[in-house]
């Protein structure tokens, strides 16, 4: 750990993005809760500490605060946004609610090109997201950067090697953000570049072997990138101690189950059990329209199906005892579902974060080797594991499947209708060579009907929304600027070929404020 950055999480939605940027630069980074005792931090022997952002304010009654002893460890510290305010608070400065809240682009004027600002261009774009600002410098600190609304946008204490920035260097909109993080890691902390996906894979394989020992693991396979990479990683670690189970809940895309079985069989030599459970899931979701309920019901039923497999007896009447459940959980699932390392706000519950799963996590019975990674990092990990590219670069598909793309109660007829529309969209993306240019694309069944005219007759039928986004990691996304002719052609095909649809619309919202999935 001497060659790593330890990030204390105060609840920012972008905490993991800090770690990811640092890892992209070749340095190792770990995230720990803001309340981690200094004794535990000292055991990790970090080369530097970063204090993350937070939805809180330091002047709040219950504001999250770190162990103050971390500032006496004699190692560099960098505070980002709320982290800057924490440094200011501890060293006698003043933080107040700003009369002009600052969200979005701003220009950073340099007063000194030192430390984290070494070789950074003057008046470069940075990304702000704050309602507080420093009104009085903390003792021993100097302002070395400012914006129009933040006279203390970058501060530092030369003697202690402490830095604070008001903006978010971890987001792509901060032009020299990665350079700032590199300066902190390399020049201020003196770290060496040792982080690679190959090293990550080796560490995970070693950790999985140590945790599992000679016990058995059951993995819920969806057929997507995440679960496939998880299966490969765990199988490389423990071989035949792993059993993969694919639950066909009836919410998959057109012909997806057959394709998953085929792909899995060709790419791996791992037994795969297929459970047909469409009627069970459909009956459980009957009349359910709330997306949170859908996700939780599906997560619970998945677990019940896995339990059934675990209780099955072989030909000799013997039951295999599985000690661990494995999941292809990503960081985006974790941070949107529940606050794990800091007081972040829940965006939506993911099916792999229902209460029973959380209880198993607490009991140490869940294996989630990808939970610190973003989607693009998982693909890089898959390449490091020598997995086929065509498996790794498929568009993401949610575990609950089409059930959360039907924005009303889920029925067999609606699923079939949505399946056909979605299939047409993907087919045309591939045929017109746009599939690889879009990060994710899918169709959504809207809970409205509209009037139309077909063959001189009035219709009153369903509406489909098309969602196509460009993204790197799923944490932020923009709608894809696909050609209008393409949208028109896909719309025409869907309306003509899918009975029951008479209108197609295109979603042009970004994340944030919207999420990529509608539910």
mmCIF file of C-alpha atoms in Angstrom, residues 150-339:
data_model
loop_
_atom_site.group_PDB
_atom_site.id
_atom_site.type_symbol
_atom_site.label_atom_id
_atom_site.label_comp_id
_atom_site.label_asym_id
_atom_site.label_seq_id
_atom_site.Cartn_x
_atom_site.Cartn_y
_atom_site.Cartn_z
ATOM 1 C CA UNK A 150 -14.275 30.982 -6.012
ATOM 2 C CA UNK A 151 -11.248 33.064 -4.977
ATOM 3 C CA UNK A 152 -9.851 30.001 -3.165
ATOM 4 C CA UNK A 153 -10.538 27.364 -5.833
ATOM 5 C CA UNK A 154 -7.117 25.746 -5.225
ATOM 6 C CA UNK A 155 -5.226 26.067 -1.939
ATOM 7 C CA UNK A 156 -2.125 24.426 -0.515
ATOM 8 C CA UNK A 157 0.053 24.123 2.525
ATOM 9 C CA UNK A 158 3.609 23.793 1.229
ATOM 10 C CA UNK A 159 5.095 22.439 4.453
ATOM 11 C CA UNK A 160 2.494 19.696 5.009
ATOM 12 C CA UNK A 161 1.940 18.927 1.283
ATOM 13 C CA UNK A 162 -1.805 19.458 1.745
ATOM 14 C CA UNK A 163 -3.921 20.556 -1.236
ATOM 15 C CA UNK A 164 -7.568 21.431 -1.718
ATOM 16 C CA UNK A 165 -9.559 22.010 -4.919
ATOM 17 C CA UNK A 166 -13.098 23.380 -5.175
ATOM 18 C CA UNK A 167 -13.774 21.672 -8.527
ATOM 19 C CA UNK A 168 -13.867 17.989 -9.545
ATOM 20 C CA UNK A 169 -10.663 16.943 -11.351
ATOM 21 C CA UNK A 170 -11.989 13.373 -11.672
ATOM 22 C CA UNK A 171 -14.706 14.243 -14.234
ATOM 23 C CA UNK A 172 -13.927 14.444 -17.928
ATOM 24 C CA UNK A 173 -15.136 18.055 -18.213
ATOM 25 C CA UNK A 174 -12.146 19.254 -16.144
ATOM 26 C CA UNK A 175 -9.648 19.546 -19.000
ATOM 27 C CA UNK A 176 -6.490 18.985 -16.968
ATOM 28 C CA UNK A 177 -8.131 16.988 -14.185
ATOM 29 C CA UNK A 178 -6.128 13.832 -14.836
ATOM 30 C CA UNK A 179 -2.926 15.879 -14.919
ATOM 31 C CA UNK A 180 -3.780 17.288 -11.488
ATOM 32 C CA UNK A 181 -4.384 13.782 -10.102
ATOM 33 C CA UNK A 182 -1.167 12.591 -11.748
ATOM 34 C CA UNK A 183 0.779 15.469 -10.208
ATOM 35 C CA UNK A 184 -0.597 14.625 -6.781
ATOM 36 C CA UNK A 185 0.124 10.890 -7.118
ATOM 37 C CA UNK A 186 3.510 11.093 -8.809
ATOM 38 C CA UNK A 187 5.108 14.435 -7.933
ATOM 39 C CA UNK A 188 3.587 15.178 -4.525
ATOM 40 C CA UNK A 189 3.254 11.617 -3.153
ATOM 41 C CA UNK A 190 6.155 10.106 -5.091
ATOM 42 C CA UNK A 191 4.236 6.999 -6.202
ATOM 43 C CA UNK A 192 5.300 4.596 -8.951
ATOM 44 C CA UNK A 193 3.060 3.217 -11.702
ATOM 45 C CA UNK A 194 2.271 -0.393 -10.794
ATOM 46 C CA UNK A 195 -1.487 -0.708 -11.469
ATOM 47 C CA UNK A 196 -2.599 -2.819 -14.472
ATOM 48 C CA UNK A 197 -5.633 -5.010 -15.196
ATOM 49 C CA UNK A 198 -3.279 -7.974 -15.377
ATOM 50 C CA UNK A 199 -2.135 -7.267 -11.820
ATOM 51 C CA UNK A 200 -5.764 -6.744 -10.729
ATOM 52 C CA UNK A 201 -6.719 -10.147 -12.179
ATOM 53 C CA UNK A 202 -3.832 -11.852 -10.364
ATOM 54 C CA UNK A 203 -4.815 -10.242 -7.066
ATOM 55 C CA UNK A 204 -8.496 -11.180 -7.448
ATOM 56 C CA UNK A 205 -7.657 -14.783 -8.316
ATOM 57 C CA UNK A 206 -5.386 -14.994 -5.273
ATOM 58 C CA UNK A 207 -8.042 -13.409 -3.013
ATOM 59 C CA UNK A 208 -10.836 -15.680 -4.315
ATOM 60 C CA UNK A 209 -8.726 -18.790 -3.661
ATOM 61 C CA UNK A 210 -7.960 -17.577 -0.142
ATOM 62 C CA UNK A 211 -11.625 -16.832 0.644
ATOM 63 C CA UNK A 212 -13.181 -19.936 -0.921
ATOM 64 C CA UNK A 213 -10.607 -22.550 0.018
ATOM 65 C CA UNK A 214 -12.044 -25.958 -0.883
ATOM 66 C CA UNK A 215 -15.683 -24.829 -0.716
ATOM 67 C CA UNK A 216 -18.232 -24.436 -3.538
ATOM 68 C CA UNK A 217 -19.479 -21.282 -5.294
ATOM 69 C CA UNK A 218 -22.693 -20.766 -7.249
ATOM 70 C CA UNK A 219 -22.767 -17.921 -9.781
ATOM 71 C CA UNK A 220 -25.855 -16.234 -11.217
ATOM 72 C CA UNK A 221 -25.034 -15.846 -14.903
ATOM 73 C CA UNK A 222 -27.020 -13.356 -16.989
ATOM 74 C CA UNK A 223 -25.036 -13.818 -20.186
ATOM 75 C CA UNK A 224 -23.859 -10.216 -20.154
ATOM 76 C CA UNK A 225 -20.305 -8.909 -20.028
ATOM 77 C CA UNK A 226 -20.146 -8.573 -16.233
ATOM 78 C CA UNK A 227 -21.296 -12.067 -15.317
ATOM 79 C CA UNK A 228 -19.227 -13.660 -18.105
ATOM 80 C CA UNK A 229 -16.034 -11.942 -16.881
ATOM 81 C CA UNK A 230 -16.912 -12.880 -13.289
ATOM 82 C CA UNK A 231 -17.377 -16.513 -14.337
ATOM 83 C CA UNK A 232 -14.029 -16.586 -16.115
ATOM 84 C CA UNK A 233 -12.183 -14.929 -13.222
ATOM 85 C CA UNK A 234 -13.646 -17.244 -10.561
ATOM 86 C CA UNK A 235 -13.180 -20.349 -12.712
ATOM 87 C CA UNK A 236 -9.537 -19.398 -13.238
ATOM 88 C CA UNK A 237 -9.265 -19.218 -9.450
ATOM 89 C CA UNK A 238 -11.128 -22.353 -8.287
ATOM 90 C CA UNK A 239 -12.018 -24.392 -11.389
ATOM 91 C CA UNK A 240 -14.786 -26.986 -10.925
ATOM 92 C CA UNK A 241 -15.699 -25.634 -7.494
ATOM 93 C CA UNK A 242 -17.771 -23.089 -9.458
ATOM 94 C CA UNK A 243 -21.292 -23.834 -10.726
ATOM 95 C CA UNK A 244 -22.934 -21.325 -13.086
ATOM 96 C CA UNK A 245 -26.717 -20.958 -13.164
ATOM 97 C CA UNK A 246 -28.654 -19.072 -15.818
ATOM 98 C CA UNK A 247 -32.198 -18.170 -14.752
ATOM 99 C CA UNK A 248 -34.455 -17.499 -17.730
ATOM 100 C CA UNK A 249 -36.961 -15.160 -16.097
ATOM 101 C CA UNK A 250 -38.730 -14.477 -19.399
ATOM 102 C CA UNK A 251 -37.512 -10.886 -19.554
ATOM 103 C CA UNK A 252 -34.656 -11.487 -21.972
ATOM 104 C CA UNK A 253 -34.276 -10.082 -25.484
ATOM 105 C CA UNK A 254 -35.403 -12.010 -28.557
ATOM 106 C CA UNK A 255 -33.656 -15.429 -28.708
ATOM 107 C CA UNK A 256 -31.258 -14.308 -25.963
ATOM 108 C CA UNK A 257 -31.388 -17.488 -23.862
ATOM 109 C CA UNK A 258 -30.359 -19.685 -26.787
ATOM 110 C CA UNK A 259 -27.576 -17.245 -27.672
ATOM 111 C CA UNK A 260 -26.268 -17.152 -24.071
ATOM 112 C CA UNK A 261 -26.044 -20.937 -23.870
ATOM 113 C CA UNK A 262 -24.250 -21.057 -27.234
ATOM 114 C CA UNK A 263 -21.823 -18.219 -26.407
ATOM 115 C CA UNK A 264 -21.033 -19.621 -22.985
ATOM 116 C CA UNK A 265 -20.423 -23.100 -24.352
ATOM 117 C CA UNK A 266 -18.085 -21.846 -27.066
ATOM 118 C CA UNK A 267 -16.090 -19.454 -24.885
ATOM 119 C CA UNK A 268 -15.806 -21.536 -21.689
ATOM 120 C CA UNK A 269 -15.550 -25.137 -20.625
ATOM 121 C CA UNK A 270 -17.728 -24.563 -17.552
ATOM 122 C CA UNK A 271 -21.000 -26.425 -16.842
ATOM 123 C CA UNK A 272 -24.058 -24.163 -17.134
ATOM 124 C CA UNK A 273 -27.418 -24.973 -15.566
ATOM 125 C CA UNK A 274 -30.417 -23.306 -17.265
ATOM 126 C CA UNK A 275 -33.537 -22.729 -15.162
ATOM 127 C CA UNK A 276 -36.805 -21.949 -16.959
ATOM 128 C CA UNK A 277 -38.752 -19.691 -14.599
ATOM 129 C CA UNK A 278 -40.788 -17.326 -16.786
ATOM 130 C CA UNK A 279 -44.162 -18.158 -15.210
ATOM 131 C CA UNK A 280 -42.792 -17.758 -11.665
ATOM 132 C CA UNK A 281 -41.437 -14.274 -12.382
ATOM 133 C CA UNK A 282 -44.455 -13.136 -14.409
ATOM 134 C CA UNK A 283 -46.884 -14.208 -11.691
ATOM 135 C CA UNK A 284 -44.825 -12.450 -9.003
ATOM 136 C CA UNK A 285 -44.813 -9.179 -10.998
ATOM 137 C CA UNK A 286 -48.493 -9.262 -11.872
ATOM 138 C CA UNK A 287 -49.967 -5.793 -11.264
ATOM 139 C CA UNK A 288 -46.623 -4.346 -10.047
ATOM 140 C CA UNK A 289 -45.792 -0.949 -11.572
ATOM 141 C CA UNK A 290 -43.353 0.550 -9.081
ATOM 142 C CA UNK A 291 -39.773 0.065 -10.388
ATOM 143 C CA UNK A 292 -38.265 -0.358 -6.910
ATOM 144 C CA UNK A 293 -40.716 -3.187 -6.195
ATOM 145 C CA UNK A 294 -39.946 -4.816 -9.527
ATOM 146 C CA UNK A 295 -36.224 -4.827 -8.868
ATOM 147 C CA UNK A 296 -36.575 -6.165 -5.339
ATOM 148 C CA UNK A 297 -39.025 -8.907 -6.347
ATOM 149 C CA UNK A 298 -36.755 -10.004 -9.194
ATOM 150 C CA UNK A 299 -33.703 -10.008 -6.911
ATOM 151 C CA UNK A 300 -35.535 -12.109 -4.328
ATOM 152 C CA UNK A 301 -36.775 -14.593 -6.930
ATOM 153 C CA UNK A 302 -33.297 -14.939 -8.427
ATOM 154 C CA UNK A 303 -32.029 -15.897 -4.991
ATOM 155 C CA UNK A 304 -34.860 -18.393 -4.511
ATOM 156 C CA UNK A 305 -34.055 -20.063 -7.819
ATOM 157 C CA UNK A 306 -30.392 -20.335 -6.852
ATOM 158 C CA UNK A 307 -31.431 -21.905 -3.546
ATOM 159 C CA UNK A 308 -33.454 -24.527 -5.441
ATOM 160 C CA UNK A 309 -30.380 -25.437 -7.465
ATOM 161 C CA UNK A 310 -28.312 -25.602 -4.299
ATOM 162 C CA UNK A 311 -30.769 -28.098 -2.789
ATOM 163 C CA UNK A 312 -30.867 -30.374 -5.853
ATOM 164 C CA UNK A 313 -29.571 -33.898 -5.356
ATOM 165 C CA UNK A 314 -27.338 -35.739 -7.757
ATOM 166 C CA UNK A 315 -27.953 -39.267 -9.055
ATOM 167 C CA UNK A 316 -26.536 -40.686 -5.852
ATOM 168 C CA UNK A 317 -28.935 -38.619 -3.744
ATOM 169 C CA UNK A 318 -26.205 -36.286 -2.544
ATOM 170 C CA UNK A 319 -26.754 -32.514 -2.205
ATOM 171 C CA UNK A 320 -23.928 -30.143 -3.162
ATOM 172 C CA UNK A 321 -23.357 -27.569 -0.434
ATOM 173 C CA UNK A 322 -22.601 -24.081 -1.789
ATOM 174 C CA UNK A 323 -20.996 -21.742 0.708
ATOM 175 C CA UNK A 324 -20.803 -18.684 -1.556
ATOM 176 C CA UNK A 325 -22.953 -16.836 -4.084
ATOM 177 C CA UNK A 326 -21.043 -14.942 -6.800
ATOM 178 C CA UNK A 327 -22.372 -11.933 -8.707
ATOM 179 C CA UNK A 328 -21.120 -9.696 -11.516
ATOM 180 C CA UNK A 329 -21.859 -6.544 -9.520
ATOM 181 C CA UNK A 330 -20.218 -3.339 -10.771
ATOM 182 C CA UNK A 331 -19.503 -0.134 -8.894
ATOM 183 C CA UNK A 332 -22.369 1.635 -10.678
ATOM 184 C CA UNK A 333 -24.754 -0.970 -9.182
ATOM 185 C CA UNK A 334 -23.338 -0.387 -5.719
ATOM 186 C CA UNK A 335 -23.250 3.414 -5.703
ATOM 187 C CA UNK A 336 -26.778 3.786 -7.134
ATOM 188 C CA UNK A 337 -28.280 1.200 -4.800
ATOM 189 C CA UNK A 338 -26.900 1.843 -1.366
ATOM 190 C CA UNK A 339 -24.252 3.731 0.526
#
